[in-house]
Short mmCIF file of C-alpha atoms in Angstrom, two decimals:
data_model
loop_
_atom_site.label_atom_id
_atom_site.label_comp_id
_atom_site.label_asym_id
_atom_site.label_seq_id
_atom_site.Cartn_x
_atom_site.Cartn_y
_atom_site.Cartn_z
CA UNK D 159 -14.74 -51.59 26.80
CA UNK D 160 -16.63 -48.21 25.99
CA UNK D 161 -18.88 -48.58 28.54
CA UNK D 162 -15.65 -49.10 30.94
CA UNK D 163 -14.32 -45.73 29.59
CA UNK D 164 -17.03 -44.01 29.64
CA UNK D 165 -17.82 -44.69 33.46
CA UNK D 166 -14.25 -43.99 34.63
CA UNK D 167 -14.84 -40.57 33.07
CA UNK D 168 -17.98 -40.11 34.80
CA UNK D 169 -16.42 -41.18 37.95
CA UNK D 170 -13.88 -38.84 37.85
CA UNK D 171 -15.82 -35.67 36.87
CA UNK D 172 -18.04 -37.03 40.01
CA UNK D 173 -15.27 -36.31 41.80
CA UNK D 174 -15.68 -32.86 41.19
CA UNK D 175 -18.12 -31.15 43.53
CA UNK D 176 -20.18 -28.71 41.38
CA UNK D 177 -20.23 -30.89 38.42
CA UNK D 178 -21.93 -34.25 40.52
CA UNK D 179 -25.51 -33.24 40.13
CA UNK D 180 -25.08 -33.38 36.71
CA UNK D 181 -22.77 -36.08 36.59
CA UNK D 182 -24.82 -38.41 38.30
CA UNK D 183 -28.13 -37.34 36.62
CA UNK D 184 -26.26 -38.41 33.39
CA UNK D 185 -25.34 -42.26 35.32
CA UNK D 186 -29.08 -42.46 36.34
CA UNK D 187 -29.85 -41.66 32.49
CA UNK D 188 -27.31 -44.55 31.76
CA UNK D 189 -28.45 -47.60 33.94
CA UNK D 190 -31.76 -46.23 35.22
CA UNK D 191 -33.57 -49.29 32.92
CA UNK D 192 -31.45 -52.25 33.55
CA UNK D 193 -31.56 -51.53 37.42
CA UNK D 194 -35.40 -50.67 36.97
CA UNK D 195 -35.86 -54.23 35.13
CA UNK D 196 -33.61 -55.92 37.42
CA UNK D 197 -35.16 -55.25 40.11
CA UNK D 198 -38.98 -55.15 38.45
CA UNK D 199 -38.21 -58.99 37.38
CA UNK D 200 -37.20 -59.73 40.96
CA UNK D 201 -40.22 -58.22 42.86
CA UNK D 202 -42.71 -58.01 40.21
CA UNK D 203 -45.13 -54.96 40.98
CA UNK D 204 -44.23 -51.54 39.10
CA UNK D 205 -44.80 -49.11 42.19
CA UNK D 206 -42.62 -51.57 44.50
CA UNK D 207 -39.80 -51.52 41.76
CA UNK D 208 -40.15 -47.81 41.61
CA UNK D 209 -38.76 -47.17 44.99
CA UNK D 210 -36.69 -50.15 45.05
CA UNK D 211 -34.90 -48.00 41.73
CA UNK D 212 -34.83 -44.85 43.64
CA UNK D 213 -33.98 -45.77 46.52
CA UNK D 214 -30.84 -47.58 44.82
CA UNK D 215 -29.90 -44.44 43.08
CA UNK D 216 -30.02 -42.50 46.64
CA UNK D 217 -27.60 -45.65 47.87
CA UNK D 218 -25.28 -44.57 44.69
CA UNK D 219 -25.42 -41.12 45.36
CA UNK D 220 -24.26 -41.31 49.16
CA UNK D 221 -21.32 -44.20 48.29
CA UNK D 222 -20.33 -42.88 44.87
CA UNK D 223 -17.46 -40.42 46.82
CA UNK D 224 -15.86 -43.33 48.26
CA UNK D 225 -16.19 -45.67 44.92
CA UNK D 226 -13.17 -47.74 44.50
CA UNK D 227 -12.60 -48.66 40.51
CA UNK D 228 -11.91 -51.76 41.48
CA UNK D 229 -15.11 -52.54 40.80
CA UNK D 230 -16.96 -52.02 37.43
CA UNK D 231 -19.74 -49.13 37.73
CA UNK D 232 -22.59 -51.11 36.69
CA UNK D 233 -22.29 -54.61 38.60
CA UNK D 234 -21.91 -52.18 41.66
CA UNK D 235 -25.19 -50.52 40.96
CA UNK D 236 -26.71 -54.50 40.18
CA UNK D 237 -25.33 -55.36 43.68
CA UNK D 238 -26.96 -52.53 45.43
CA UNK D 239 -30.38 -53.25 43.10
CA UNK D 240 -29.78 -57.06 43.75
CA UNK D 241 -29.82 -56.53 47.78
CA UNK D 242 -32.13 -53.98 48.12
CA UNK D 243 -34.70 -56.21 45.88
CA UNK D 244 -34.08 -58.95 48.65
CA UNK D 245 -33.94 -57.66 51.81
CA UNK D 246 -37.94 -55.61 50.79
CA UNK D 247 -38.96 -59.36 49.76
CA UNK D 248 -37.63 -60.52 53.01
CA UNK D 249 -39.39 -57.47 55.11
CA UNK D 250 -42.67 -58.34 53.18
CA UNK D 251 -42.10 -62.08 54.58
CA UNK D 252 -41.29 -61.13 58.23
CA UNK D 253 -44.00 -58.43 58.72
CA UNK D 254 -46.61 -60.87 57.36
CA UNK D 255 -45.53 -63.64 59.00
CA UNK D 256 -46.25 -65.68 55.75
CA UNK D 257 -44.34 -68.72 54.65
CA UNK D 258 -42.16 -68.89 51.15
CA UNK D 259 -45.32 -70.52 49.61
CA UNK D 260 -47.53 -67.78 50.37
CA UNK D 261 -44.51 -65.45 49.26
CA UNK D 262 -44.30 -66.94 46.33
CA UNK D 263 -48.26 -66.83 45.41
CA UNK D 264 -48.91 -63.33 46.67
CA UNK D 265 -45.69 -62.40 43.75
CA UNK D 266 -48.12 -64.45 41.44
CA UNK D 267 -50.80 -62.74 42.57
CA UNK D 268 -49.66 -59.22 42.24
CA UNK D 269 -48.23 -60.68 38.34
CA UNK D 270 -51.54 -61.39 37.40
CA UNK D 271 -53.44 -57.92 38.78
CA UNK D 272 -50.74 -55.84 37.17
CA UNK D 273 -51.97 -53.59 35.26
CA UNK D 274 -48.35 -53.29 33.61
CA UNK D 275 -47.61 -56.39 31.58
CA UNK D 276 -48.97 -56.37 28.10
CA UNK D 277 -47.24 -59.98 27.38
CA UNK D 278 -48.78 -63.34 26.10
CA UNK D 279 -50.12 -65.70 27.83
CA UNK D 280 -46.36 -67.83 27.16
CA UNK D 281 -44.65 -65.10 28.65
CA UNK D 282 -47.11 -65.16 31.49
CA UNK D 283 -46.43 -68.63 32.10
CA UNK D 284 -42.79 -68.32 31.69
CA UNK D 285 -43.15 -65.48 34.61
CA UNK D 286 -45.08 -67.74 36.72
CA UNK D 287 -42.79 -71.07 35.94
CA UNK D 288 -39.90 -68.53 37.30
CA UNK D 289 -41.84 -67.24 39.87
CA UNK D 290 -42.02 -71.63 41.10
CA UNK D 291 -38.06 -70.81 41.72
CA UNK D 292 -36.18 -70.04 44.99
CA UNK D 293 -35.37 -66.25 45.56
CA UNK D 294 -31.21 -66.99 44.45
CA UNK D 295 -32.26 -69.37 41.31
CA UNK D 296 -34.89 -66.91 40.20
CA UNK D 297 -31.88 -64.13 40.39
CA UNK D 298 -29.61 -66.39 38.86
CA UNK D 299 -32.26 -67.26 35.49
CA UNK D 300 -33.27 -63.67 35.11
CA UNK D 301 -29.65 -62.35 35.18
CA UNK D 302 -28.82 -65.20 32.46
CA UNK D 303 -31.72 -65.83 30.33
CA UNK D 304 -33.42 -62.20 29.74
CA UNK D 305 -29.89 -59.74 30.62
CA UNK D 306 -27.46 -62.29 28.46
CA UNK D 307 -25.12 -61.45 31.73
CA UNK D 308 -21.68 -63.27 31.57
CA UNK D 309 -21.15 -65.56 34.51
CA UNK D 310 -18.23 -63.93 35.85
CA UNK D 311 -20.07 -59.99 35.94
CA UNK D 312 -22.97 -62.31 37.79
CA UNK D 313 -19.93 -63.60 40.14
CA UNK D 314 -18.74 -60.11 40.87
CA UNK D 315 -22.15 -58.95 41.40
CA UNK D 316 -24.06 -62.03 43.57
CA UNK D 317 -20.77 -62.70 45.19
CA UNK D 318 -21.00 -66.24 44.48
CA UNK D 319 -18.94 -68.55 42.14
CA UNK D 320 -18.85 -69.39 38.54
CA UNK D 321 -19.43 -72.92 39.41
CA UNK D 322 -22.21 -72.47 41.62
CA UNK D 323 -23.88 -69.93 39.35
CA UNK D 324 -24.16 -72.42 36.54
CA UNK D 325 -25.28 -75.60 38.59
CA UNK D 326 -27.98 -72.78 40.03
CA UNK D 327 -29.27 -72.12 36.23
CA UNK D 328 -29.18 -75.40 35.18
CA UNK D 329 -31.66 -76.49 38.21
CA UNK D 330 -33.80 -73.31 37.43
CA UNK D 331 -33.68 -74.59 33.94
CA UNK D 332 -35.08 -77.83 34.50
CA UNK D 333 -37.40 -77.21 37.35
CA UNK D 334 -38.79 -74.57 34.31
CA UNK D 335 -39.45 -77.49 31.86
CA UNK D 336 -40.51 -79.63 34.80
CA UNK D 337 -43.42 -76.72 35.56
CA UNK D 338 -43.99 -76.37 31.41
CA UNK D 339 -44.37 -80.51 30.76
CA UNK D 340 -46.97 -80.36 34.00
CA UNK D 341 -48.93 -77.40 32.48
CA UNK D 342 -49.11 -79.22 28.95
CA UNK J 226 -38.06 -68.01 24.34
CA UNK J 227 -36.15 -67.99 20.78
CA UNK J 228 -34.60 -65.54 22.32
CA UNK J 229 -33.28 -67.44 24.65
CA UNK J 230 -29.22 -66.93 25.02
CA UNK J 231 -28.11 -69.64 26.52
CA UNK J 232 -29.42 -72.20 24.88
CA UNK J 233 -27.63 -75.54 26.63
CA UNK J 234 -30.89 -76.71 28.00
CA UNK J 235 -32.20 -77.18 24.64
CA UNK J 236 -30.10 -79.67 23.22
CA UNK J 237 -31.46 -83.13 22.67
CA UNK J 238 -28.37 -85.04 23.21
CA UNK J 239 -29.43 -87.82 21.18
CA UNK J 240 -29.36 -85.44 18.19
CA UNK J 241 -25.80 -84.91 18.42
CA UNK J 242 -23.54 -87.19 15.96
CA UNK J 243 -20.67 -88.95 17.80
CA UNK J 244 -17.55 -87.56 16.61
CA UNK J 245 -18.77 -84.07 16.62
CA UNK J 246 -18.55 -82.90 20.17
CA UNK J 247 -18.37 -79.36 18.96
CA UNK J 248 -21.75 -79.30 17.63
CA UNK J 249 -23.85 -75.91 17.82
CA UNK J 250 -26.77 -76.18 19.85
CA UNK J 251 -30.06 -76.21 17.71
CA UNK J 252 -31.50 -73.32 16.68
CA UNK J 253 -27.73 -71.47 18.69
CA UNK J 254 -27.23 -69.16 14.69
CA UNK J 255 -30.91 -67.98 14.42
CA UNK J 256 -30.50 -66.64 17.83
CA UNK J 257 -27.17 -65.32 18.11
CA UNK J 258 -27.67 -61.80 16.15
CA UNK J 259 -30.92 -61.07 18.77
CA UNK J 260 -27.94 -62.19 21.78
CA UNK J 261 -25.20 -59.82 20.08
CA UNK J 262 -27.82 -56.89 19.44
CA UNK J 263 -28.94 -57.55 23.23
CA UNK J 264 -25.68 -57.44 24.71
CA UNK J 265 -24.65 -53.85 22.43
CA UNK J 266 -27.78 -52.60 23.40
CA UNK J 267 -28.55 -54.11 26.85
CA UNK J 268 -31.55 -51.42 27.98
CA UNK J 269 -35.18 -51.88 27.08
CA UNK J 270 -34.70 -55.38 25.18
CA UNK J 271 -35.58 -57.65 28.32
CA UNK J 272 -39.29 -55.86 28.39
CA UNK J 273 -40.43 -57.45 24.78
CA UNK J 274 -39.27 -61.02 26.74
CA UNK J 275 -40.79 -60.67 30.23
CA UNK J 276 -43.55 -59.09 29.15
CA UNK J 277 -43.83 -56.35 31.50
CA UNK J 278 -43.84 -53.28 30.63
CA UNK J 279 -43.70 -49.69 32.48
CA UNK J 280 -45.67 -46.59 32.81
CA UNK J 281 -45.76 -44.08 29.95
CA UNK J 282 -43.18 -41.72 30.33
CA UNK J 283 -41.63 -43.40 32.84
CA UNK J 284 -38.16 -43.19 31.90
CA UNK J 285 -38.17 -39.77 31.24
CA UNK J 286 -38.69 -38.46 34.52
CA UNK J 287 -37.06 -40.62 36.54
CA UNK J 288 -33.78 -39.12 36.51
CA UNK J 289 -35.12 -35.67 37.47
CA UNK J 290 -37.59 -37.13 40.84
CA UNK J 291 -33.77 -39.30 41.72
CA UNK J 292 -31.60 -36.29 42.07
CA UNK J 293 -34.66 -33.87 43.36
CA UNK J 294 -34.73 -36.46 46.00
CA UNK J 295 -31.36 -37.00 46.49
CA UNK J 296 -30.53 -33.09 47.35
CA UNK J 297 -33.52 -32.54 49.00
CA UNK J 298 -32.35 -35.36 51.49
CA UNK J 299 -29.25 -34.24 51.35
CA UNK J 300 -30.22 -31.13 52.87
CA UNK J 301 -32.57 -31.85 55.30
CA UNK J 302 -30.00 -34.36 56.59
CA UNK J 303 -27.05 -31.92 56.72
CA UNK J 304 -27.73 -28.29 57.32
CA UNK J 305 -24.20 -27.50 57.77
CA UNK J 306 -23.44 -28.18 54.59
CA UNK J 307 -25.87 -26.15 53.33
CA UNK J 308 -24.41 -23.15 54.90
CA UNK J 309 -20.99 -23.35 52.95
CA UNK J 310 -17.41 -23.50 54.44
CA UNK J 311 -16.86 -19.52 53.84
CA UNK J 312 -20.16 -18.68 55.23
CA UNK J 313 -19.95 -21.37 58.09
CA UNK J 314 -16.55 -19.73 59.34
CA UNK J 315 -18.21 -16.32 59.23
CA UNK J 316 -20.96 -18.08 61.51
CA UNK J 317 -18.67 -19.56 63.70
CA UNK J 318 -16.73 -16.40 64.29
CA UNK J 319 -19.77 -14.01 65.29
CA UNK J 320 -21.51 -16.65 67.33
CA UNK J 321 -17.65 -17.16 68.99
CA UNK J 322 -17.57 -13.08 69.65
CA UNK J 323 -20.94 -12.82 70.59
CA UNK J 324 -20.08 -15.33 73.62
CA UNK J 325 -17.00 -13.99 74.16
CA UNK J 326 -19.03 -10.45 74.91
CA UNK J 327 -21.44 -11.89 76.84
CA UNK J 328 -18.18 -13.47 79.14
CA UNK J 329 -16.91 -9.87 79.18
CA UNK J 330 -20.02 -8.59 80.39
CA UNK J 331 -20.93 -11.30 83.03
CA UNK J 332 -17.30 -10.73 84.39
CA UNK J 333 -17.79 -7.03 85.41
CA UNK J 334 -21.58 -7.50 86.50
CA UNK J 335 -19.87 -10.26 88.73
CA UNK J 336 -16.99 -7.59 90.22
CA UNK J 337 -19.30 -5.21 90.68
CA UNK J 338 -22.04 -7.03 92.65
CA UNK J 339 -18.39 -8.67 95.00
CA UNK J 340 -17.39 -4.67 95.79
CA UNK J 341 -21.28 -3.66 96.63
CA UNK J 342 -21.16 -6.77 98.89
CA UNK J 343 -17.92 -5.94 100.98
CA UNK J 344 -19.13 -2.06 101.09
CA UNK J 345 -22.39 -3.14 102.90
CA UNK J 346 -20.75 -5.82 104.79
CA UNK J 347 -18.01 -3.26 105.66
CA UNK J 348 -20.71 -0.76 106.75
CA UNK J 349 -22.86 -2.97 108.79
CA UNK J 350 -19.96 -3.85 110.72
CA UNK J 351 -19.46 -0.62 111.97
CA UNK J 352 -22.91 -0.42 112.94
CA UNK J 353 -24.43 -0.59 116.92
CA UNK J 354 -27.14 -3.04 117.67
CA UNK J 355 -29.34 -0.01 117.97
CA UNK J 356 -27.99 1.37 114.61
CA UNK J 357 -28.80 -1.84 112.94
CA UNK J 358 -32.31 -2.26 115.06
CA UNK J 359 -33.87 1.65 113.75
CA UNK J 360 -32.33 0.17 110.15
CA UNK J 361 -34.55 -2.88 110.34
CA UNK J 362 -38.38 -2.50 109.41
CA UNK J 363 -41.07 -4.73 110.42
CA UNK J 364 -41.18 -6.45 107.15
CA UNK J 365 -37.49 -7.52 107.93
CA UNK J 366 -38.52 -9.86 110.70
CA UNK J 367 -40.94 -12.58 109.66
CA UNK J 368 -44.80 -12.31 110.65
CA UNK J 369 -44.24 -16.17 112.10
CA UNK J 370 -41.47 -15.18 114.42
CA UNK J 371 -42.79 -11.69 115.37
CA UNK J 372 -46.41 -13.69 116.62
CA UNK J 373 -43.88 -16.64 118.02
CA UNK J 374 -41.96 -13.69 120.25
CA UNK J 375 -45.13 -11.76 121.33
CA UNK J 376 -46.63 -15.39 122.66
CA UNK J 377 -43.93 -16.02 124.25
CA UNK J 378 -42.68 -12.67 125.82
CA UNK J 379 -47.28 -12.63 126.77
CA UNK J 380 -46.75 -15.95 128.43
CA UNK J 381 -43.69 -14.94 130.42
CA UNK J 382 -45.84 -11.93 131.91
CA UNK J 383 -48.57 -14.21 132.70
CA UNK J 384 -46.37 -16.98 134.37
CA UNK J 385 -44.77 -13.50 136.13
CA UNK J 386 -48.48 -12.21 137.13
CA UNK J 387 -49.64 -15.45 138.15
CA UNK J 388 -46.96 -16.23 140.19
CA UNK J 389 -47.26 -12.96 141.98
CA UNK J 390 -50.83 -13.44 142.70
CA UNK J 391 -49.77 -16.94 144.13
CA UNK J 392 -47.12 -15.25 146.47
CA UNK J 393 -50.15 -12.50 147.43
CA UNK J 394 -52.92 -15.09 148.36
CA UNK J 395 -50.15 -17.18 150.48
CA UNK J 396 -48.99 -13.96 152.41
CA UNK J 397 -52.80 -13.24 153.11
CA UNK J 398 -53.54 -17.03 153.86
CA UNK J 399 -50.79 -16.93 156.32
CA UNK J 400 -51.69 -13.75 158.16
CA UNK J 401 -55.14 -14.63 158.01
CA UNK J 402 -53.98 -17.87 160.17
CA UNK J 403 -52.14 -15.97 162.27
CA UNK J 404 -54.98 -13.42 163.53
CA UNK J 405 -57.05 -16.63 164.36
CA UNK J 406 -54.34 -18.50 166.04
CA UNK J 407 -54.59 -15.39 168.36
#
């Protein structure tokens, strides 16, 4: 409910012209990591993630006048992060002509030459059982299982519904222990 | 993965006495203070369960390289802007007089160069064909048609000579008949 408060505030001092540099620097401060690890968990490599971040931020920046409350701060920014994460994984398909199987091991491949992950060999599993998932269930897992999100902030920000978000974990879910029993 | 929130997927059915329906899922209390703590903090708890991590640093700058980028964009895109309202209208209004002027100017040039016409036009109407011949200089007439005139007028004398000759040599012919008829 804070966090609610606290955005409406920021969106109305936004409003005011000579205060939105600082205004916004102060919402990048706020949600730069959870947009940075949404996306990072979505597309894997740092630098990628990098200007996925910024260039959500830039989105922000040019929408933020016309920003309708009607919509929390923060699953707007997700939405933005969510669809810009997609639409560069679906570029990356097109302009390499490569099929969701290749997608899926060159996201493999660029988890296992990263130079940024300093987790265990479960957690690299666990990456790689997630990585096994379709683009939506992958979203779906990551938004649930590492951000604790409630179902209905991931139904306001994936535009998709309750119902369908849960039957969409619980397949991730299994197809996970389905990859883990296979490995043992 | 203990720290996994949702833990549904993790209960073994068969564990669950009949009659309780409203059992916890196993291992749901050891887990719930990391959820709670997760969900008050909700930044840089996710990295310690994916594993990745970021650049040194990284954090701390990017808020400064967003909005340097932002305004730099933001200017290159709209120069306008830039320029302020205040100072925009002042723009506006010089460039405005500035044409204005230059309208002003053109105008009178233009009257000018209509009044010069009609006074020669006026004056070379009053002029004889002689008048207006002396006026005219050799440069006035083009070296094509002067050459074109001066073959033709040449060929006209020739076509004249020849035809005199013609008329001579017949006359002669004819009294040269004559004498020896006789």
């Amino acid at each position: 409910m804070k966090e609610e408060i606290d955005d409406k505030q920021l969106l109305q001092q936004f409003a005011i012209e000579s205060r939105r540099e600082q205004v916004f620097h102060q919402i990048v401060l706020k949600y730069q990591r959870r947009i940075y690890w949404h996306i990072r968990k979505i597309v894997i490599d740092h630098d990628d993630t990098d200007d996925l971040t910024q260039e959500t931020f830039i989105k922000a920046w040019k929408a933020l006048k016309d920003f309708r409350e009607d919509a929390q701060l923060f699953t707007w920014l997700y939405r933005i992060a969510t669809n810009e994460a997609l639409s560069f994984l679906r570029k990356k398909k097109s302009k390499n002509t490569i099929s969701i199987n290749e997608a899926h091991e060159e996201l493999i491949l660029a988890l296992q030459s990263t130079s940024f992950f300093n987790g265990d060999a479960l957690q690299m599993k666990l990456q790689k059982a997630i990585l096994t998932l379709p683009e939506k269930q992958r979203i779906v897992f990551n938004m649930k299982y590492f951000d604790a999100m409630k179902y209905e902030e991931m139904s306001e920000i994936l535009e998709t519904s309750v119902g369908a978000l849960k039957a969409s974990y619980h397949h991730a879910v299994k197809k996970i222990e389905v990859f883990f029993e296979k490995q043992n | 993965m203990k720290n996994n929130d949702d833990t549904t997927h993790l209960i073994d059915e068969t564990l669950i006495p009949k009659g309780q329906p409203f059992l916890s899922p196993v291992g749901y209390f050891e887990g719930l203070p990391t959820i709670i703590q997760r969900r008050i903090e909700g930044k840089d708890c996710e990295i310690r369960n994916t594993g990745f991590n970021e650049p040194e640093k990284y954090f701390a700058t990017l808020p400064d390289r967003i909005i340097l980028k932002v305004t730099t964009e933001e200017k290159e895109q709209n120069p306008v802007k830039q320029i302020g309202f205040i100072n925009w209208t002042w723009v506006a209004s010089v460039a405005a007089t500035v044409v204005l002027t230059w309208g002003i100017i053109n105008d009178q040039q233009n009257t000018l160069i209509k009044s010069n016409l009609t006074k020669q036009q006026w004056h070379i109407d009053n002029l004889s064909s002689t008048e207006i011949a002396s006026i005219l200089n050799k440069s006035d007439i083009s070296e094509e048609e002067l050459i074109k005139n001066i073959s033709i007028t040449r060929l006209n004398q020739q076509i004249e000579i020849s035809s005199k000759e013609e008329n001579e040599i017949i006359n002669q012919l004819e009294e040269t008949d004559i004498t020896s008829e006789l």
